[in-house]
Short mmCIF file of C-alpha atoms and ligand atoms in Angstrom, two decimals:
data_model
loop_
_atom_site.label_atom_id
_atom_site.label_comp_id
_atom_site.label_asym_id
_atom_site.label_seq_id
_atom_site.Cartn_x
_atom_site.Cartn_y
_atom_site.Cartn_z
CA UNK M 1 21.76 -1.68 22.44
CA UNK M 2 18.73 -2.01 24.72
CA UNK M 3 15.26 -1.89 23.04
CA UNK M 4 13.06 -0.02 25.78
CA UNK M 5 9.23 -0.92 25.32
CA UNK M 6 7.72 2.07 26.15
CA UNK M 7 3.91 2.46 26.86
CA UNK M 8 1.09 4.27 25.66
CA UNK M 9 1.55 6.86 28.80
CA UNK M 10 2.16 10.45 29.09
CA UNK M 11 5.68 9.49 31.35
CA UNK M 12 6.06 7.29 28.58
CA UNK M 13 5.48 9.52 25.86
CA UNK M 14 7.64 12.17 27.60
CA UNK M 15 10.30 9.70 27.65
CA UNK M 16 10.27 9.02 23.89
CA UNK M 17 10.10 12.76 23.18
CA UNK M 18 13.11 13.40 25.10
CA UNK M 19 15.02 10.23 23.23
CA UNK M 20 14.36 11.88 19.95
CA UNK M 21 15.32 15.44 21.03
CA UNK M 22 18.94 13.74 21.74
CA UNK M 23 18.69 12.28 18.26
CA UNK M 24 17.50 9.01 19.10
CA UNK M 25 15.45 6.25 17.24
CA UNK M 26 11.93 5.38 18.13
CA UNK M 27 9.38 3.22 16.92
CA UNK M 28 6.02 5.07 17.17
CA UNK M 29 2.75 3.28 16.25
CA UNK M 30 0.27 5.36 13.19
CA UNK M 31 -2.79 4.70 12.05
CA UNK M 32 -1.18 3.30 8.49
CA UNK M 33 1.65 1.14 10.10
CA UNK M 34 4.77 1.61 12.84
CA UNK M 35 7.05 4.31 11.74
CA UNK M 36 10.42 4.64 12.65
CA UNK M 37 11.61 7.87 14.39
CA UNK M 38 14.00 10.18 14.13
CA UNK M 39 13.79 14.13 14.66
CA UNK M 40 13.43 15.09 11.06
CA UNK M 41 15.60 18.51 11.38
CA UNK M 42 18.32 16.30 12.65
CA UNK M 43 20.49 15.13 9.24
CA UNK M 44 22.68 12.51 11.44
CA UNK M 45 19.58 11.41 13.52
CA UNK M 46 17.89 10.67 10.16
CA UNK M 47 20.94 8.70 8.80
CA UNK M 48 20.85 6.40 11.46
CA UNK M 49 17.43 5.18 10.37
CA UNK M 50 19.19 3.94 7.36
CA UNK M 51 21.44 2.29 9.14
CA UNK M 52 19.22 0.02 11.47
CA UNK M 53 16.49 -0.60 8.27
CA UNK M 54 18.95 -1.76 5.95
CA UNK M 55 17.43 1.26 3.88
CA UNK M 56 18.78 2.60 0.73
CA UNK M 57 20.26 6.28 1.27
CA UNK M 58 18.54 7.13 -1.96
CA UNK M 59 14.63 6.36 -0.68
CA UNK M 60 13.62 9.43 1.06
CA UNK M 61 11.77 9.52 4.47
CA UNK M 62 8.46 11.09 5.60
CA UNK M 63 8.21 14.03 7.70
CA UNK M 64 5.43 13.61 10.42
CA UNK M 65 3.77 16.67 11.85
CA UNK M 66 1.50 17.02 14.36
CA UNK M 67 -0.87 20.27 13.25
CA UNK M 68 -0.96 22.00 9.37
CA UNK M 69 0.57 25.15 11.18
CA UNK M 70 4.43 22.98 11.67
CA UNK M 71 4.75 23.47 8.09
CA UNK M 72 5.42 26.98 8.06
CA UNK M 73 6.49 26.97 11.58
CA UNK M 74 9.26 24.56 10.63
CA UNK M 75 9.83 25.69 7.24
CA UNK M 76 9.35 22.55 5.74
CA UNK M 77 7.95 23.71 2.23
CA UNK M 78 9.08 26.17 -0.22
CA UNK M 79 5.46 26.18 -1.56
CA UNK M 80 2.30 25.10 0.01
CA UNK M 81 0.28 24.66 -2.89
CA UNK M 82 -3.50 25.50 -2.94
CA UNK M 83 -4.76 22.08 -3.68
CA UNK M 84 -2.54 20.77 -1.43
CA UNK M 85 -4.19 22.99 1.23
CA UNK M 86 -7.53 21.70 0.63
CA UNK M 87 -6.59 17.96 0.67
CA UNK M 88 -4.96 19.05 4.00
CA UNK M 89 -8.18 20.65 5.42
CA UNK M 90 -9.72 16.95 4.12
CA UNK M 91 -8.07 14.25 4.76
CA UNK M 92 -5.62 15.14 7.50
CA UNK M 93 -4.95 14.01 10.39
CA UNK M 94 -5.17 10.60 8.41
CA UNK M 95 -3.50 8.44 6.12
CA UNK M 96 -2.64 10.75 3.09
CA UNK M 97 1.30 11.76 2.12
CA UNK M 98 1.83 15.21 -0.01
CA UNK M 99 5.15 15.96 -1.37
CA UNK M 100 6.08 19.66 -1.92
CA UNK M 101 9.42 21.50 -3.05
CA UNK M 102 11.47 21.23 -0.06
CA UNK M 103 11.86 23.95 2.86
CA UNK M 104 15.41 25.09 3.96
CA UNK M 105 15.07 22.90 7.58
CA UNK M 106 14.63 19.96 5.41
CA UNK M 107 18.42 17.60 5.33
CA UNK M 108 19.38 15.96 2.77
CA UNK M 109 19.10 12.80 4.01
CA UNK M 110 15.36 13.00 4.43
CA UNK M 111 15.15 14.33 0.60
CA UNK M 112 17.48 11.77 -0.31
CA UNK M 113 18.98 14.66 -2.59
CA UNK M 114 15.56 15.64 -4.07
CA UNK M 115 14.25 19.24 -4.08
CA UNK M 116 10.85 17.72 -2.75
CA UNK M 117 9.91 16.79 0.84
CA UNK M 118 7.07 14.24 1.95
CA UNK M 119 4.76 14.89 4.59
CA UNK M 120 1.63 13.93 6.43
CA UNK M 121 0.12 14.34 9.31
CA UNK M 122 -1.15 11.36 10.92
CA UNK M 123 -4.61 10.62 12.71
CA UNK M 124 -2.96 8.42 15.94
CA UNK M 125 -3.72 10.17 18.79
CA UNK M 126 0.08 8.29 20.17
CA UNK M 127 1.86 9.06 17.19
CA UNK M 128 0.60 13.18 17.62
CA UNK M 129 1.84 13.00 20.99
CA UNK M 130 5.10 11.64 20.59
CA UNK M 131 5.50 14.27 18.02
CA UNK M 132 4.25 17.01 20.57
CA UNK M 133 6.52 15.48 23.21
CA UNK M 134 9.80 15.55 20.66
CA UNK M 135 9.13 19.68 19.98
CA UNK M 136 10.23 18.66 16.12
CA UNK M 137 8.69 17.16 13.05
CA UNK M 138 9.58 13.57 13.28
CA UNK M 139 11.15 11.54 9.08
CA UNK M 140 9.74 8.21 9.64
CA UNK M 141 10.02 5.30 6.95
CA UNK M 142 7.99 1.97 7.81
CA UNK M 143 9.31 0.61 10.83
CA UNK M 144 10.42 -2.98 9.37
CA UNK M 145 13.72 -4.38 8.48
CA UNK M 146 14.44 -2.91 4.65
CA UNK M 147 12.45 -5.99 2.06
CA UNK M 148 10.44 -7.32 4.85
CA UNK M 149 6.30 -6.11 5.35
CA UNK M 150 5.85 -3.10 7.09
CA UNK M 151 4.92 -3.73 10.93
CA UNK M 152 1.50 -3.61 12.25
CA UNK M 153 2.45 -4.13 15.52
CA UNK M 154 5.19 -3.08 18.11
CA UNK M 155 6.08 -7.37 18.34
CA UNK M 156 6.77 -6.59 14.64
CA UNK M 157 9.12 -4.05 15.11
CA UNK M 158 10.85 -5.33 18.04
CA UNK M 159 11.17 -9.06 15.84
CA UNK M 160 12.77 -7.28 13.13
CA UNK M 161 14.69 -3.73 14.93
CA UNK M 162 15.13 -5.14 18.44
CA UNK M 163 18.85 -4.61 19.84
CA UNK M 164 18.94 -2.00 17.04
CA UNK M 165 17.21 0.83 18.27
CA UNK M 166 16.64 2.89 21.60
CA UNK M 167 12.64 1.85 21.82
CA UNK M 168 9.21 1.43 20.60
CA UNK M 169 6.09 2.52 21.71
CA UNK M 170 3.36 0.23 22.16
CA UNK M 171 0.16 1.43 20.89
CA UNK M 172 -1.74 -1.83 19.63
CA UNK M 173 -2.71 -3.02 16.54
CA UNK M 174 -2.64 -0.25 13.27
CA UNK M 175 -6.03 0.91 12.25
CA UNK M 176 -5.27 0.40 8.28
CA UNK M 177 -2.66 -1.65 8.58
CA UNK M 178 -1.47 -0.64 4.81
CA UNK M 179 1.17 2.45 4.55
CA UNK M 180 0.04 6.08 3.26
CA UNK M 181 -1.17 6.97 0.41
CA UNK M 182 1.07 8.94 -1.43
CA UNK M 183 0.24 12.03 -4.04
CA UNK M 184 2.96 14.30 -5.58
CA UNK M 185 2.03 18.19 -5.90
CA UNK M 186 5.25 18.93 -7.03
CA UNK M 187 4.60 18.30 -10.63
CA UNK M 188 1.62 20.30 -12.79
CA UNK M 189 -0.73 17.97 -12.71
CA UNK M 190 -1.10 15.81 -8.99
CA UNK M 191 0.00 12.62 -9.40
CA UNK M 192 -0.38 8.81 -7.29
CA UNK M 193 2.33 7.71 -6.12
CA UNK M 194 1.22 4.77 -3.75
CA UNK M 195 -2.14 3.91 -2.96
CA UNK M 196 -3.36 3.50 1.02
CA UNK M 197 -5.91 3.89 3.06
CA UNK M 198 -7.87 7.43 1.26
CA UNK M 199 -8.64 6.75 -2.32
CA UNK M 200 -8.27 7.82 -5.69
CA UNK M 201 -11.98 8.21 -5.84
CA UNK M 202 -11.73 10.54 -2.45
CA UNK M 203 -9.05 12.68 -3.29
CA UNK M 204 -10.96 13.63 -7.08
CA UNK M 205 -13.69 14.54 -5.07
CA UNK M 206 -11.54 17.11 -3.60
CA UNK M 207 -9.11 18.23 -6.61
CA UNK M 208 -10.45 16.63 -9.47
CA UNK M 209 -8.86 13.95 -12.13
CA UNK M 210 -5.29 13.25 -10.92
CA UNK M 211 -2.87 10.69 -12.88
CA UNK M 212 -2.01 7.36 -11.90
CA UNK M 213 1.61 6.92 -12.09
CA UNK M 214 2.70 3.77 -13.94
CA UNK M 215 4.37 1.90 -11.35
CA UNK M 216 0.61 1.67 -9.04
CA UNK M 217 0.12 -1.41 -10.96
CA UNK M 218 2.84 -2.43 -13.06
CA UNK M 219 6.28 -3.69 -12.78
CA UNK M 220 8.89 -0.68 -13.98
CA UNK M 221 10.57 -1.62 -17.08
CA UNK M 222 15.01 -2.45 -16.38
CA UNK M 223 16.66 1.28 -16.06
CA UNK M 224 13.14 2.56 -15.99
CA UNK M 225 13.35 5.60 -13.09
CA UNK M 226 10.55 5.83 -10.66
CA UNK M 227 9.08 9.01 -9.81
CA UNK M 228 8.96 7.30 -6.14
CA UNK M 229 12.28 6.04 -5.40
CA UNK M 230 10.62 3.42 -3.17
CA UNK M 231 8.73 1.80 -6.05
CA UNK M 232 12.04 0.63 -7.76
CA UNK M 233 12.84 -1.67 -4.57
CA UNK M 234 11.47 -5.39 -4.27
CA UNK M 235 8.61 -5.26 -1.19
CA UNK M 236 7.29 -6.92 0.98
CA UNK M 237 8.03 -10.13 -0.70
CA UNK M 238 7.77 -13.80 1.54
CA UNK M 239 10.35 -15.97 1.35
CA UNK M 240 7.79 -18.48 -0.46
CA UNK M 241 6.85 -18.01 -3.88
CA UNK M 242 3.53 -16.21 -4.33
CA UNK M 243 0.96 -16.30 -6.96
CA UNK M 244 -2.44 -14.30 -7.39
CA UNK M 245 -5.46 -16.01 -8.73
CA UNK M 246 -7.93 -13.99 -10.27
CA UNK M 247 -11.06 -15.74 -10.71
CA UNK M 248 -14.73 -16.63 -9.12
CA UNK M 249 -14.76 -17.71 -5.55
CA UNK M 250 -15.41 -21.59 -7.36
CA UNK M 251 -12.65 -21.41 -10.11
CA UNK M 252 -9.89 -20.09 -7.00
CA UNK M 253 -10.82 -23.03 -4.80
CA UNK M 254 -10.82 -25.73 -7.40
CA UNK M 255 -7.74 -24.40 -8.82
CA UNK M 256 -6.07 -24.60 -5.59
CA UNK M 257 -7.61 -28.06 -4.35
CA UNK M 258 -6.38 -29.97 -7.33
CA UNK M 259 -3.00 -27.84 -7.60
CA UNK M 260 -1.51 -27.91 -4.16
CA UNK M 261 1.38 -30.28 -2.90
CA UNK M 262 2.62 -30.89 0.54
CA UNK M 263 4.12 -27.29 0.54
CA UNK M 264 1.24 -25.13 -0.38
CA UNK M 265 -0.76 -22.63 1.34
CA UNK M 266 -3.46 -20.29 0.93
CA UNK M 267 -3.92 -16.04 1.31
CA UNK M 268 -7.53 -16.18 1.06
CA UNK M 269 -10.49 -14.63 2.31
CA UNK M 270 -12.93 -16.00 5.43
CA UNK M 271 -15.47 -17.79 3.55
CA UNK M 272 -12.93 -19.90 1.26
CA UNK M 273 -10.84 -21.37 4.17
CA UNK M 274 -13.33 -24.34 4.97
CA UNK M 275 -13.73 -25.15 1.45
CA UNK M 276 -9.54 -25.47 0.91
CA UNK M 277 -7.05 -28.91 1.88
CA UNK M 278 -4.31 -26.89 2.15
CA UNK M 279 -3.30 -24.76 5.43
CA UNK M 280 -4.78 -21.30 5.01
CA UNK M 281 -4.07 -17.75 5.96
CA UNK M 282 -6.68 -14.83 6.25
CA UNK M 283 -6.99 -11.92 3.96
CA UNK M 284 -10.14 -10.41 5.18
CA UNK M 285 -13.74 -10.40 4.15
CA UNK M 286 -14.40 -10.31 0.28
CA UNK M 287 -16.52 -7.39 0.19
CA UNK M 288 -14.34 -5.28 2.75
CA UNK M 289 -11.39 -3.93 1.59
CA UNK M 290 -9.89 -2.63 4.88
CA UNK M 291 -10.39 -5.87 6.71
CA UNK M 292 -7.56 -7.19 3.69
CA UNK M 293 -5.55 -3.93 4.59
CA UNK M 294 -5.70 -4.72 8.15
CA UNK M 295 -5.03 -8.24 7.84
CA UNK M 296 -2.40 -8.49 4.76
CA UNK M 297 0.77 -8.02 6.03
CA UNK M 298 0.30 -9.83 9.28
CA UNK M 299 -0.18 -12.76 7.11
CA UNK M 300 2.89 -12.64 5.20
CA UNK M 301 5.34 -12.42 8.62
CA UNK M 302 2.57 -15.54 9.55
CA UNK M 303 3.53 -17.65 6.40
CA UNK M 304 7.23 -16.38 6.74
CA UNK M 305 6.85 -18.28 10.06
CA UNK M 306 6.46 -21.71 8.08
CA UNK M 307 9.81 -22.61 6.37
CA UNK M 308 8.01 -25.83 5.12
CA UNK M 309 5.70 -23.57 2.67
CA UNK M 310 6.97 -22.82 -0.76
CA UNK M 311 3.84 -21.79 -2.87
CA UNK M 312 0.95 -19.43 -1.78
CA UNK M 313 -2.26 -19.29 -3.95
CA UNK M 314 -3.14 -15.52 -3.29
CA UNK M 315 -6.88 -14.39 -4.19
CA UNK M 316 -6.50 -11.44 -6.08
CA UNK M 317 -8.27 -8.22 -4.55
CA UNK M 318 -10.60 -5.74 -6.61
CA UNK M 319 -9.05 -2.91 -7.66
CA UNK M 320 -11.60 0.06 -6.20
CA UNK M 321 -11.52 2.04 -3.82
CA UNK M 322 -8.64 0.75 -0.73
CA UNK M 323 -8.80 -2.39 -2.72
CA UNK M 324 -6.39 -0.59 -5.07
CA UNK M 325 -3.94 0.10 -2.20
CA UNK M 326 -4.19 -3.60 -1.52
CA UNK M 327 -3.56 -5.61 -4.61
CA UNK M 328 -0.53 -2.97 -4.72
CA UNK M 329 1.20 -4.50 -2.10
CA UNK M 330 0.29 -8.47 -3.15
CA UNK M 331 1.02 -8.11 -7.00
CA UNK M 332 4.40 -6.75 -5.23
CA UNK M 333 4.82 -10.10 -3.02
CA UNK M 334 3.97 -12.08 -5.68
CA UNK M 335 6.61 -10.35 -8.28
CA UNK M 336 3.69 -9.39 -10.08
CA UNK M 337 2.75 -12.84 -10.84
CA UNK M 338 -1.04 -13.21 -11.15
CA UNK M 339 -2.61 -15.95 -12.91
CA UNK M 340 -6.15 -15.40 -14.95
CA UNK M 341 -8.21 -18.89 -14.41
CA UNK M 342 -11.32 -17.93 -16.51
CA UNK M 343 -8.50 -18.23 -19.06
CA UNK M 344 -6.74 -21.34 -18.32
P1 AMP C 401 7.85 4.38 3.89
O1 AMP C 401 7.71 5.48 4.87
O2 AMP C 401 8.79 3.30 4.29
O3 AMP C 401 6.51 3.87 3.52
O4 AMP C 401 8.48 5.03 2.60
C1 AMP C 401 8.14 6.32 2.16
C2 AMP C 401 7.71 6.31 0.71
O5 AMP C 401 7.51 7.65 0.27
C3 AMP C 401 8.77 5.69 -0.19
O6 AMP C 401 8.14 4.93 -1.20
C4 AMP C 401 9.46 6.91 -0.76
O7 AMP C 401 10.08 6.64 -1.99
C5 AMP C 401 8.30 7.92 -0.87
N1 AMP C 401 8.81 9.30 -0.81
C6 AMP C 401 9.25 9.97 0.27
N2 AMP C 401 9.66 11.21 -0.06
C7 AMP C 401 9.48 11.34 -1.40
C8 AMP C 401 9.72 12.38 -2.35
N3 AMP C 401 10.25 13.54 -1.99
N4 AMP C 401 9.41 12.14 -3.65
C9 AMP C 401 8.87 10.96 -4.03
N5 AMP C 401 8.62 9.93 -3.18
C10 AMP C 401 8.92 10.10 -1.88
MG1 MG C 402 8.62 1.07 4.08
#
């Protein structure tokens, strides 16, 4: 199959609208990362996501709207919870997932079997458009080849889905760069399911104390189930082994100067790179959490671009605020490896 690279144009928007009404697979560019189309109403359109991701048919998919009104319109839901409304009037269009009890248009393969649905309505003005142009909510999972990091650009998807999809749409780089946050408000008490790009801290504001589940930060025990079927898969994981460091900005660099062989490499932020031997790779500014969400999974395809590099010191990110949503995804390349040198 022929990859079209579409543009960011309305001819080109139509084009990818009309792709997905025939049940076709697009890659779309969001705000959190590049999705990967298909028209959400469609059961065997969905299944061929599967297919060209490698994907589990047990992980379900998001649903992508493009206004709060395609929920009923569509009959996505069963039950639009109140709180859920008000996080909606918050935080959306953005970078926030709700799941719900399912609505009857909902297939099975975008529930994976569940009686719950995910959806969110994202902020890029593209992504709305393509949406628009289709006439259907759109289930899109990350746009990446299953176990590899979720694309941030439409180079990404076409290196990892090219030849196995009808197009992409170009839109440039993604804003966050991390995927969406995701909250249950199927269960009594609202529940994180992933962290992303609007925060724990945000979301209370709006709803009050929610729970944390488990698997945020640690690894699930063997047999353990996951209350987000995508949690229980291995992510985002370089071929080289990583490790975090937690530690002061002195104790990381020493570490790594006197540690590192011929196939070492650093994840580290700006100001560390001049003071480190080995080759280095950026993971933002310190004190700016969204510059490491922007820049964190372009620098694991980077390093996966260097066969000769084995071992990858990792700084390890604060936990507050999108910080949380960060170290999420790095304790999950490193298989949850992370190293404590104020107690070596
Ligand atoms: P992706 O779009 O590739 O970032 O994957 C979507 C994420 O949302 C995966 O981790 C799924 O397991 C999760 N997800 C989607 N639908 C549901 C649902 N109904 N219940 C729980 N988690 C879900
Ligand atoms: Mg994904």
């Amino acid at each position: 199959m022929n990859t079209l690279l579409l543009k960011d144009n309305e001819n080109d928007i139509n084009r990818a609208g009309e792709i997905l009404r025939n049940g076709g697979l697009v890659g779309i560019p969001t705000e959190t990362v590049y999705g990967l189309a298909a028209n959400a109403l469609d059961g065997s359109a969905v299944k061929k996501i599967f297919a060209a991701k490698g994907r589990p048919m047990d992980n379900p998919l998001i649903v992508h709207i493009q206004a709060i009104d395609d929920i009923e319109r569509f009959d996505l839901v069963s039950d639009f919870p109140e709180k859920a409304k008000k996080l909606a009037e918050k935080f959306w269009s953005g970078p926030l997932t709700m799941i719900m009890p399912k609505g009857s248009a909902i297939p099975d393969e975008v529930s994976a079997g569940l009686d719950t649905v995910a959806i969110r309505l994202p902020e890029h003005k593209t992504a709305r458009a393509v949406i628009k142009a289709a006439g259907v909510p759109l289930a899109a999972p990350s746009a990446n080849l299953s176990g590899s990091p979720s694309p941030t650009t439409a180079q990404h998807v076409i290196n990892d889905l090219g030849g196995r999809i009808d197009a992409v749409v170009d839109g440039g780089e993604c804003r966050v760069g991390l995927e969406s946050t995701v909250i249950t408000l199927a269960t009594e008490k609202p529940r994180l399911l992933r962290p992303g790009g609007v925060t724990v801290e945000e979301i209370e504001s709006v709803i009050g104390k929610i729970d944390i589940d488990d698997a945020v930060l640690n690894k699930l025990a063997d047999g353990e189930k996951a209350a987000s079927p995508g949690m229980k898969y291995k992510h985002y994981a370089p071929k080289a082994k990583v490790i975090m460091l937690k530690g002061s900005d002195s104790a990381y660099i020493d570490f790594v100067n006197s540690n590192s062989g011929a196939h070492t490499a650093a994840l580290c932020y700006d100001t560390d790179s001049d003071r480190l031997n080995v080759p280095t790779f950026p993971l933002g500014n310190k004190n700016d959490c969204l510059s490491q969400a922007h820049m964190l999974f372009n620098s694991l395809r980077k390093i996966d671009e260097h066969p000769e590099i084995r071992l990858v010191y990792a700084r390890c990110p604060s936990t507050e605020g999108v910080g949380l949503a960060v170290y999420n995804r790095l304790i999950r390349a490193a298989g949850f490896e992370v190293k404590d040198l104020e107690k070596l």
